[in-house]
Amino acid sequence: MRLVVDLDLCQGHAVCQDEAPGLFQVPKTGQVQILRPDPGTDLDAARAAVRYCPTQALSLVDDSAVE
């Protein structure tokens, strides 16, 4: 699993940073920065950040999924 952000959608609300401060950083005036694309043991926090993002700018991608 890895975290992905759509910067065209991100408005810097920082909900993701509140949900998973070890994975996201949002500067006072700016957009989210993913600190660790692989959430590892913080997967539940990453899922919460994706779920509660007000602009749905975040997603989790399963790289092991077969197409």
mmCIF file of C-alpha atoms in Angstrom, residues 8-35:
data_model
loop_
_atom_site.group_PDB
_atom_site.id
_atom_site.type_symbol
_atom_site.label_atom_id
_atom_site.label_comp_id
_atom_site.label_asym_id
_atom_site.label_seq_id
_atom_site.Cartn_x
_atom_site.Cartn_y
_atom_site.Cartn_z
ATOM 1 C CA ASP A 8 -5.182 19.682 -7.729
ATOM 2 C CA LEU A 9 -7.779 18.751 -5.095
ATOM 3 C CA CYS A 10 -5.800 19.465 -1.899
ATOM 4 C CA GLN A 11 -6.768 22.724 -0.187
ATOM 5 C CA GLY A 12 -4.526 22.383 2.861
ATOM 6 C CA HIS A 13 -7.224 21.713 5.487
ATOM 7 C CA ALA A 14 -4.722 19.519 7.423
ATOM 8 C CA VAL A 15 -7.278 16.921 8.474
ATOM 9 C CA CYS A 16 -4.824 14.266 7.281
ATOM 10 C CA GLN A 17 -2.115 15.694 9.520
ATOM 11 C CA ASP A 18 -4.508 15.542 12.485
ATOM 12 C CA GLU A 19 -5.387 11.917 11.732
ATOM 13 C CA ALA A 20 -1.859 10.714 10.923
ATOM 14 C CA PRO A 21 0.856 13.210 11.920
ATOM 15 C CA GLY A 22 3.600 10.685 11.216
ATOM 16 C CA LEU A 23 2.510 10.377 7.595
ATOM 17 C CA PHE A 24 1.484 13.902 6.597
ATOM 18 C CA GLN A 25 2.663 17.467 7.050
ATOM 19 C CA VAL A 26 0.704 20.519 5.958
ATOM 20 C CA PRO A 27 2.484 23.887 6.075
ATOM 21 C CA LYS A 28 0.499 26.920 7.265
ATOM 22 C CA THR A 29 0.082 28.101 3.702
ATOM 23 C CA GLY A 30 0.377 25.157 1.407
ATOM 24 C CA GLN A 31 -0.630 21.703 0.441
ATOM 25 C CA VAL A 32 -0.061 18.345 2.047
ATOM 26 C CA GLN A 33 3.337 16.701 1.942
ATOM 27 C CA ILE A 34 3.442 12.951 2.328
ATOM 28 C CA LEU A 35 6.239 12.119 4.756
#
